[in-house]
XYZ file of C-alpha atoms in Angstrom:
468
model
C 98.812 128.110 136.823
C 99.179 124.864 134.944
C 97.016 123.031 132.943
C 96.449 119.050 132.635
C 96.270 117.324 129.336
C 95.781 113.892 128.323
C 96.344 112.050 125.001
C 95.678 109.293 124.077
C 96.905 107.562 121.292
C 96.917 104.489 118.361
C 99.687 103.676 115.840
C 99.978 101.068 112.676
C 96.531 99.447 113.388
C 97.125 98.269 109.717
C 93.207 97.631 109.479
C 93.093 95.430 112.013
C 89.446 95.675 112.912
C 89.077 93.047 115.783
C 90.394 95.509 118.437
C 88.199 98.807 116.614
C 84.929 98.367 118.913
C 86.574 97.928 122.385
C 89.022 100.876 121.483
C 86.124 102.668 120.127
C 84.714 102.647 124.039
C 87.808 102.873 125.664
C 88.079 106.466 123.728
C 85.063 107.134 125.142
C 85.027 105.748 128.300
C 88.666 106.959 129.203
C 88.067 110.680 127.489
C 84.989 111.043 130.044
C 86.866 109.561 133.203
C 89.816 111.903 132.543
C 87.740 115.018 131.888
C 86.022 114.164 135.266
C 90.172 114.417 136.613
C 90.291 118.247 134.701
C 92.544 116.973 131.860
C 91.960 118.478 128.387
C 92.113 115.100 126.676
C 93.581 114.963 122.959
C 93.240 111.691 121.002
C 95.539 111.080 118.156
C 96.529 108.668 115.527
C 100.026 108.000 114.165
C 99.410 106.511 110.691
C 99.312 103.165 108.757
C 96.170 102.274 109.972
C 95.066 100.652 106.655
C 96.704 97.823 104.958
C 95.164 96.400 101.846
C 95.666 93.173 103.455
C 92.140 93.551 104.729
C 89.358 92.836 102.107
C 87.184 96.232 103.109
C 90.341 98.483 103.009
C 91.254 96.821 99.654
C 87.699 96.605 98.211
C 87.040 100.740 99.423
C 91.040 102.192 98.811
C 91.185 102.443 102.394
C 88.256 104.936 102.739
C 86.047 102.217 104.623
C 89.101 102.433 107.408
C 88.462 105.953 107.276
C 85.004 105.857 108.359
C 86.010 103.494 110.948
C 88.117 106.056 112.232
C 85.740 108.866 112.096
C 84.312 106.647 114.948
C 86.908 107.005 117.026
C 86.882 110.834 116.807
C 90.078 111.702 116.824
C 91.557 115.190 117.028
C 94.910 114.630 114.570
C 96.514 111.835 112.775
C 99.091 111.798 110.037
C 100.122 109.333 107.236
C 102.061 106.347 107.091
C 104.092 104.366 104.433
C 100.885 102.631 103.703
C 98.591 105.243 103.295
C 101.591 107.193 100.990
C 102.881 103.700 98.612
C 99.917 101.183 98.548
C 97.442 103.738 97.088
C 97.832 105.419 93.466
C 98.335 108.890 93.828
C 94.865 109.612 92.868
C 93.437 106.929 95.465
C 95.449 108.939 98.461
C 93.993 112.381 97.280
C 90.641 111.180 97.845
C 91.256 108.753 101.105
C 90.620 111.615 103.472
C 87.479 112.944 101.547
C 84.950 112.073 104.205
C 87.190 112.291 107.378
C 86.178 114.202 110.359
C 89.865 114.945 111.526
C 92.627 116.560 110.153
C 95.772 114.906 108.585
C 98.989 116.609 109.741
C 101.925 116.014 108.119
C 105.002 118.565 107.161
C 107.594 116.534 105.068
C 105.640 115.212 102.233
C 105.540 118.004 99.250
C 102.632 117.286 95.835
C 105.012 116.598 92.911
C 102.035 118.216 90.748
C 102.077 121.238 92.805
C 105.194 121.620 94.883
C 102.851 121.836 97.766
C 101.681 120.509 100.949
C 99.075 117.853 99.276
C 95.285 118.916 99.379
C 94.000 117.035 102.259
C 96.848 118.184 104.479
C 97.622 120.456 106.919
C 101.309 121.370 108.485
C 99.715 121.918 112.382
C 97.141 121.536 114.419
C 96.958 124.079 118.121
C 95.190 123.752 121.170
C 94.780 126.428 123.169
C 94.120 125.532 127.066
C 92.409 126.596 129.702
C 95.746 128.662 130.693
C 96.486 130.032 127.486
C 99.596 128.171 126.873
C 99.980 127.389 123.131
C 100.270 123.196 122.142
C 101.180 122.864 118.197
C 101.164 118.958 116.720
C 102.991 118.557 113.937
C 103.578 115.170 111.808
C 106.359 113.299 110.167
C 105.960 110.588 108.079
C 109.611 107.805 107.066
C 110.685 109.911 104.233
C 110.900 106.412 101.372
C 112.460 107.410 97.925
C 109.951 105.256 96.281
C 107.389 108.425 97.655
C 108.451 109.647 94.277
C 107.079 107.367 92.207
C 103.904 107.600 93.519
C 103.749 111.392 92.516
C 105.163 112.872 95.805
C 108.413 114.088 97.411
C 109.364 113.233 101.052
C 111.589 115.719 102.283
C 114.251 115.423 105.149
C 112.947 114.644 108.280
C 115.878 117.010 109.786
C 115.374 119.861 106.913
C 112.142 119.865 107.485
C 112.314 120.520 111.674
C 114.798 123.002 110.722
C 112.210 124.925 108.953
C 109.682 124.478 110.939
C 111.338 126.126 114.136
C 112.360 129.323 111.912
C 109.005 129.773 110.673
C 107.103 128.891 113.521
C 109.662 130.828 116.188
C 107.071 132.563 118.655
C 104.303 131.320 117.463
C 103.600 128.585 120.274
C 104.790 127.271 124.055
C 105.134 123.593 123.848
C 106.076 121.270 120.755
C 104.666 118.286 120.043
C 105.010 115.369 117.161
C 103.144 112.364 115.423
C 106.162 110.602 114.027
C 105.567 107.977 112.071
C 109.349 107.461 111.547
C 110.419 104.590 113.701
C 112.515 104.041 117.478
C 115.859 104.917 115.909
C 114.420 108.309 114.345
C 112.555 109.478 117.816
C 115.439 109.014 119.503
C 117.728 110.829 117.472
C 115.024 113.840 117.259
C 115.036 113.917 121.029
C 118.656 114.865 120.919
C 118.930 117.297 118.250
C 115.732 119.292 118.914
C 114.797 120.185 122.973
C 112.023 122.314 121.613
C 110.050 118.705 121.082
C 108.612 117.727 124.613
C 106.582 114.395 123.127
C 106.779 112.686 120.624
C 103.937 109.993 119.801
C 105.851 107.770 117.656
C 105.278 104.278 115.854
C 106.200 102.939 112.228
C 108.545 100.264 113.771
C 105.877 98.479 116.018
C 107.467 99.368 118.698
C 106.034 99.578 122.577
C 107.149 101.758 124.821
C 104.946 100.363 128.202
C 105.836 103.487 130.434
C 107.150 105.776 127.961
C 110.987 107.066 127.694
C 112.710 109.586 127.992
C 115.484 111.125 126.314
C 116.679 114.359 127.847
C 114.276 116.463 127.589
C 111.821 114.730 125.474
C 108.923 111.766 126.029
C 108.824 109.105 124.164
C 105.778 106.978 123.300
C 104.537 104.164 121.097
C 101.963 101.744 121.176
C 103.556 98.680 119.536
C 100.949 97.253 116.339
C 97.491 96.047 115.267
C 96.037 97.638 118.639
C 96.851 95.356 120.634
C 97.270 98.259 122.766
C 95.703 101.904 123.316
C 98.552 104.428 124.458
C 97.998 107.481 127.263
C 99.946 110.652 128.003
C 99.513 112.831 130.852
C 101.067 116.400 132.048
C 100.555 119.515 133.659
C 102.190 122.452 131.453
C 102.378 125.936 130.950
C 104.287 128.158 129.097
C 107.458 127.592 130.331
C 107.217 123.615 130.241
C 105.837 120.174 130.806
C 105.953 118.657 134.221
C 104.785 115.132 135.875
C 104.704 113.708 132.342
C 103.598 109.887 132.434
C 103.311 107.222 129.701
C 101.312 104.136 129.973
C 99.537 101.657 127.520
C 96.498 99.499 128.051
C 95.988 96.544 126.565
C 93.158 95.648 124.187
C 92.364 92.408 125.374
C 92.028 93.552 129.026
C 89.918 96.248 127.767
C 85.332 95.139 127.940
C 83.925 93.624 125.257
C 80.495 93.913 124.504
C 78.017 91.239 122.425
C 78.021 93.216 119.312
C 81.715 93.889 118.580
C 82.588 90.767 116.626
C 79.811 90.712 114.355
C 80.350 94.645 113.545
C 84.184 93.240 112.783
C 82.290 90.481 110.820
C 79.849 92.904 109.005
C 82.775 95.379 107.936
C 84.786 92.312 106.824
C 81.943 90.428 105.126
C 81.015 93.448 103.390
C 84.981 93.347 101.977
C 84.385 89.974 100.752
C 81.459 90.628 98.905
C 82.589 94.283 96.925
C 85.988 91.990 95.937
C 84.020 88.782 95.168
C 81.821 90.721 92.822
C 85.230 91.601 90.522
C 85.311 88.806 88.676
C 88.394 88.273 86.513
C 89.094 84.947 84.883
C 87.559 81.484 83.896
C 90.317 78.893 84.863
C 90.360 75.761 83.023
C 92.202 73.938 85.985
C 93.139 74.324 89.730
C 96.722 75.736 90.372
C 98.347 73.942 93.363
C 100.922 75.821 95.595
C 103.115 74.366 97.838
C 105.532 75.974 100.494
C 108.801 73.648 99.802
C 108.631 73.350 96.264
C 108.527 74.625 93.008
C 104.354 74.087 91.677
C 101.908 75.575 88.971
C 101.159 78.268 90.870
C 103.757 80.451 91.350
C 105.375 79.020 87.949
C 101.810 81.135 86.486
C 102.867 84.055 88.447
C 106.114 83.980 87.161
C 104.385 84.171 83.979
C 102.559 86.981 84.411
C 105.761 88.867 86.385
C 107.286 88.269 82.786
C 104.404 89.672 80.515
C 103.720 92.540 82.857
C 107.597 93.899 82.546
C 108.154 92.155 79.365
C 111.413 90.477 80.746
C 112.041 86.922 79.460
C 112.917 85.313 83.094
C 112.034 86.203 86.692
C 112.485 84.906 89.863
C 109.296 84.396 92.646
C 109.315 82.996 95.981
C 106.900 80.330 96.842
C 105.692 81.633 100.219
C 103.811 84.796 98.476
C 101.252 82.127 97.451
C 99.017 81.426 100.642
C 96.336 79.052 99.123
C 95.460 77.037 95.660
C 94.185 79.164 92.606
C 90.824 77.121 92.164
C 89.042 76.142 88.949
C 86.201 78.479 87.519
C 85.592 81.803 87.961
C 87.981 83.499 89.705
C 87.356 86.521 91.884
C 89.529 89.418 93.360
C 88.565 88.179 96.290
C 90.084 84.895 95.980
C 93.189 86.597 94.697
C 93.074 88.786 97.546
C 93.534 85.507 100.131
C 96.070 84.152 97.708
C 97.951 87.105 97.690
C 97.474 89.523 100.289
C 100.594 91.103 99.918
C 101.725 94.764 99.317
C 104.405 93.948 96.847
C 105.436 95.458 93.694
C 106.576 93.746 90.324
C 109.826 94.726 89.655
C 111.984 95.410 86.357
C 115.825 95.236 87.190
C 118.785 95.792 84.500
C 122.321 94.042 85.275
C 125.324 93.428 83.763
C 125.946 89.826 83.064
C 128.626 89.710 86.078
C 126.361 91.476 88.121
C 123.160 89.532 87.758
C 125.731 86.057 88.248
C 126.827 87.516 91.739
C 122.758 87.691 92.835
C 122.443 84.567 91.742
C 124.986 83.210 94.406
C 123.563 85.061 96.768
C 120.366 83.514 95.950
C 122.061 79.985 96.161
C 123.699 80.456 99.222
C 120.098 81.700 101.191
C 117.637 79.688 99.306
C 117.742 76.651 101.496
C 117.776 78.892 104.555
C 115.100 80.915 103.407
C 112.122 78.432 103.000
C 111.389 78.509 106.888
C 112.201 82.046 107.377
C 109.385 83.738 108.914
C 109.540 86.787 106.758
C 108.176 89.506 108.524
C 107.352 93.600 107.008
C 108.647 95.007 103.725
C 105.176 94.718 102.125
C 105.097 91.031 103.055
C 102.042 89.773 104.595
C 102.460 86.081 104.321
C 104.095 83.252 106.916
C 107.485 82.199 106.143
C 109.351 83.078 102.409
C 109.420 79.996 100.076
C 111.367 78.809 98.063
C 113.063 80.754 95.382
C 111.993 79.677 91.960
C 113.226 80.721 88.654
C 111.876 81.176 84.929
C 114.335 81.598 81.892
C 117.335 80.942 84.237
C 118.940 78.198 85.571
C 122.258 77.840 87.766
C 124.711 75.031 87.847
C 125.565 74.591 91.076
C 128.535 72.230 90.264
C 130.550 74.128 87.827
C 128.631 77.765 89.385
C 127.485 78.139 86.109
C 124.167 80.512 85.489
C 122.736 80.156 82.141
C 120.136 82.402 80.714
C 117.891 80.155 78.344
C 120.271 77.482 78.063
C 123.171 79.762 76.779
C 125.766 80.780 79.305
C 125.512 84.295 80.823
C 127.893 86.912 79.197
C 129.822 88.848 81.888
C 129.812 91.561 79.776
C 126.318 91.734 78.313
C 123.045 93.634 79.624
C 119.896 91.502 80.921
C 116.608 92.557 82.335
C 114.807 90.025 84.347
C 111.290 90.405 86.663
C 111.791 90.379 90.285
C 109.671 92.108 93.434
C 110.789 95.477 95.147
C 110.602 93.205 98.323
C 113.775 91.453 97.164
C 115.490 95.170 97.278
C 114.382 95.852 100.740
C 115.151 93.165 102.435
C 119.165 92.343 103.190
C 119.493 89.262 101.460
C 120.057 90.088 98.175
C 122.211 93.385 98.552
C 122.955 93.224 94.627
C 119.966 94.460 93.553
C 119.865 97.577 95.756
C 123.970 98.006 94.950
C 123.949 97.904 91.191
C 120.499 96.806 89.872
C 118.778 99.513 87.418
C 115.672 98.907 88.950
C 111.916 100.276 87.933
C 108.945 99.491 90.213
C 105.690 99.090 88.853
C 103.757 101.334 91.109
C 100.328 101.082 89.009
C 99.601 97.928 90.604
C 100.595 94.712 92.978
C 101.814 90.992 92.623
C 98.158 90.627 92.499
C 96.985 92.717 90.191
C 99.636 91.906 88.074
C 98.104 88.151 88.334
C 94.920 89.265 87.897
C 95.666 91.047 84.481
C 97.730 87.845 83.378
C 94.702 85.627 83.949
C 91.835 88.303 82.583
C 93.970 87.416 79.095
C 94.798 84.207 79.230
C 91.726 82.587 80.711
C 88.986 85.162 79.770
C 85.517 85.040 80.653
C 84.337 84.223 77.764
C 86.077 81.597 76.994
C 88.737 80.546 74.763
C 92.725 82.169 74.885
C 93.718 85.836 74.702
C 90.275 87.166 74.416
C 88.594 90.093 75.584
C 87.213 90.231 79.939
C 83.473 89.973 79.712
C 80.840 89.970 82.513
């Protein structure tokens, strides 16, 4: 006899709350409809659903997403790259304090402890109405920077290995939230038959009707939820059979009166817990500007400076999405200025080394100030222009200069740059040879923030103490 199961599923809604409400009834909705059918319906989540983008997840470390999601009552979700690298490791051991689901995840290891973190658990099973045995189990992209935020991500591939040994007999049918990307699911497909779905997402990718590869069904739900994902079978102990993927789109899906302002409320209440950080009295408005170099990002490159105490650095204009105004200034302004989730960077280079990123910086600069820069912690429109501090380049004689004196080829220097610039492919010197260090404590924006708390206090005058 077989049984019928549904899932349905969500990846990388990145706390994108406009879609939360209709989704919210669709759950519902669809969960009843299908039960109706005699489906055992499962409803899962594949990770990065916050994004500090969003004022509430940045005002509330992400646990106001959380109690969105308690909403949607989900059975199992597991962890992405943002939930891992954009909160402290203290922030992340409390994120899932008030959750009403369990977080399933197998490859990421407590550097405190050696141990599956707290708030984790390796598997979730479902027994059905047959008896046959369904165990989830997550994956989350295995980063090295997962290390300097106090945890280890171990090999996607070790970590299946082990799994199967240790878990040999102890279910029927395999399945996975893999938060690991297209290129991952596929190759997972191949190497391990004992996986017969795998919900996958991290790469925003949408798989409409599913696919399949061999034995294996893939799924993903592309980003932001724009669309909800479902999975049916029949299956027993010896396998899965009529398996069908479809996704339905959140914009198709009823709306009802109420859903924008409870997106309004949540977001409004986001606004006000930043607004009420206040950080700096500014004696003048900061102009950006897209094109060119401009007091704005010339004070971030500032603060890059004091944070890693570097004497040059190098921004891009396009971080910087409005004017710094006059006044008071709020978190909440910086969060609209800079709603990025990009790290301040210290990188060590030989003199011959750090002239060779400078040409590559020359030859893409021009290129670069309409590209619409897209992931890697970026969250803005297009990149900017590059602009430097404490460095200058000739581009006639190809000359770089480091405070007016030509760079030595053979001499150390240390200047402030963004981990963004190491992840994405146009500056492969930094990744290549650059002794990097990533400031993990904090952002671009904080980082800004504690520049301007010092230089333009609250109370006045220049290098004074914050005061309310």
């Amino acid at each position: 006899m077989k049984s019928k199961v549904a899932i349905l599923h969500t990846n990388d809604l990145h706390s994108h709350l406009e879609n939360f409400p209709a989704i919210k009834r669709f759950f519902q909705t669809q969960t009843a409809a299908l039960s109706q059918q005699g489906y055992r319906v499962l409803r899962f989540d594949d990770g990065d659903a916050m994004d500090r983008f969003d004022p509430l997840t940045e005002a509330t470390n992400g646990q106001g997403i959380v109690q969105w999601l308690n909403e949607m009552h989900y059975d199992a979700v597991t962890i992405g790259n943002n939930e891992a690298l954009t909160n402290s490791h203290k922030q992340l051991d409390h994120l899932y304090d008030h959750a009403n689901f369990p977080v399933i995840l197998d490859n990421v290891l407590d550097n405190k402890t050696g141990q599956l973190p707290h708030w984790a658990t390796t598997h979730r099973d479902f027994v059905l109405d047959n008896g046959t045995r369904l165990r989830l189990l997550g994956l989350t992209f295995p980063y090295p920077t997962f290390q300097a935020m106090g945890w280890t991500a171990e090999s996607v591939f070790g970590t299946l290995d082990r799994c199967l040994q240790e878990w040999e007999g102890q279910y029927d049918q395999l399945l996975l939230l893999s938060h690991l990307g297209i290129n991952y699911d596929r190759e997972l497909a191949k190497r391990y038959p004992e996986l017969k779905v795998i919900i996958g997402g991290h790469t925003h990718h949408l798989l409409a009707h599913g696919e399949v590869v061999q034995q294996t069904l893939l799924t993903a739900a592309e980003k932001w939820g724009h669309y909800v994902g479902q999975i049916t079978f029949e299956v027993d102990q010896a396998g899965l059979y009529q398996q069908q993927a479809q996704v339905f789109r959140s914009t198709d899906l009823p709306r009802e009166a109420g859903d924008q302002a409870e997106v309004a409320a949540a977001e409004a209440t986001g606004h006000r817990l930043l607004a009420a950080q206040k950080i700096a009295r500014v004696p003048q408005r900061y102009q950006t500007s897209l094109t060119d170099d401009n007091p704005l990002v010339q004070l971030g490159l500032q603060a890059m400076m004091a944070s890693t105490n570097a004497q040059a650095a190098v921004l891009n204009t396009g971080l910087f999405l409005h004017d710094l105004p006059a006044g008071i200034v709020n978190m909440d302004q910086l969060q609209q200025i800079l709603p990025h989730n990009i790290h301040v960077m210290k990188t060590e280079l030989w003199g011959y080394d750090l002239w060779r990123l400078f040409q590559e910086m020359e030859k893409n600069k021009n290129f670069l100030i309409r590209f619409p820069q897209k992931g890697m912690g970026f969250r803005g429109k297009y990149f900017g222009r590059l602009v430097y501090a404490g460095i200058s380049y000739d581009t006639e004689k190809q000359q770089l200069y480091w405070h007016h004196e030509l760079v030595v080829p053979e001499k150390r220097y240390t200047i402030a740059l963004l981990d963004h610039y190491e992840f994405i492919p146009f500056f492969p010197t930094i990744g290549i040879v650059g002794k990097n260090q990533i400031d993990f404590n904090g952002n671009i924006r904080t980082v800004l923030a504690k520049y301007l708390s010092q230089e333009f206090p609250l109370g006045g005058g220049s290098h004074g103490t914050q005061s309310d």
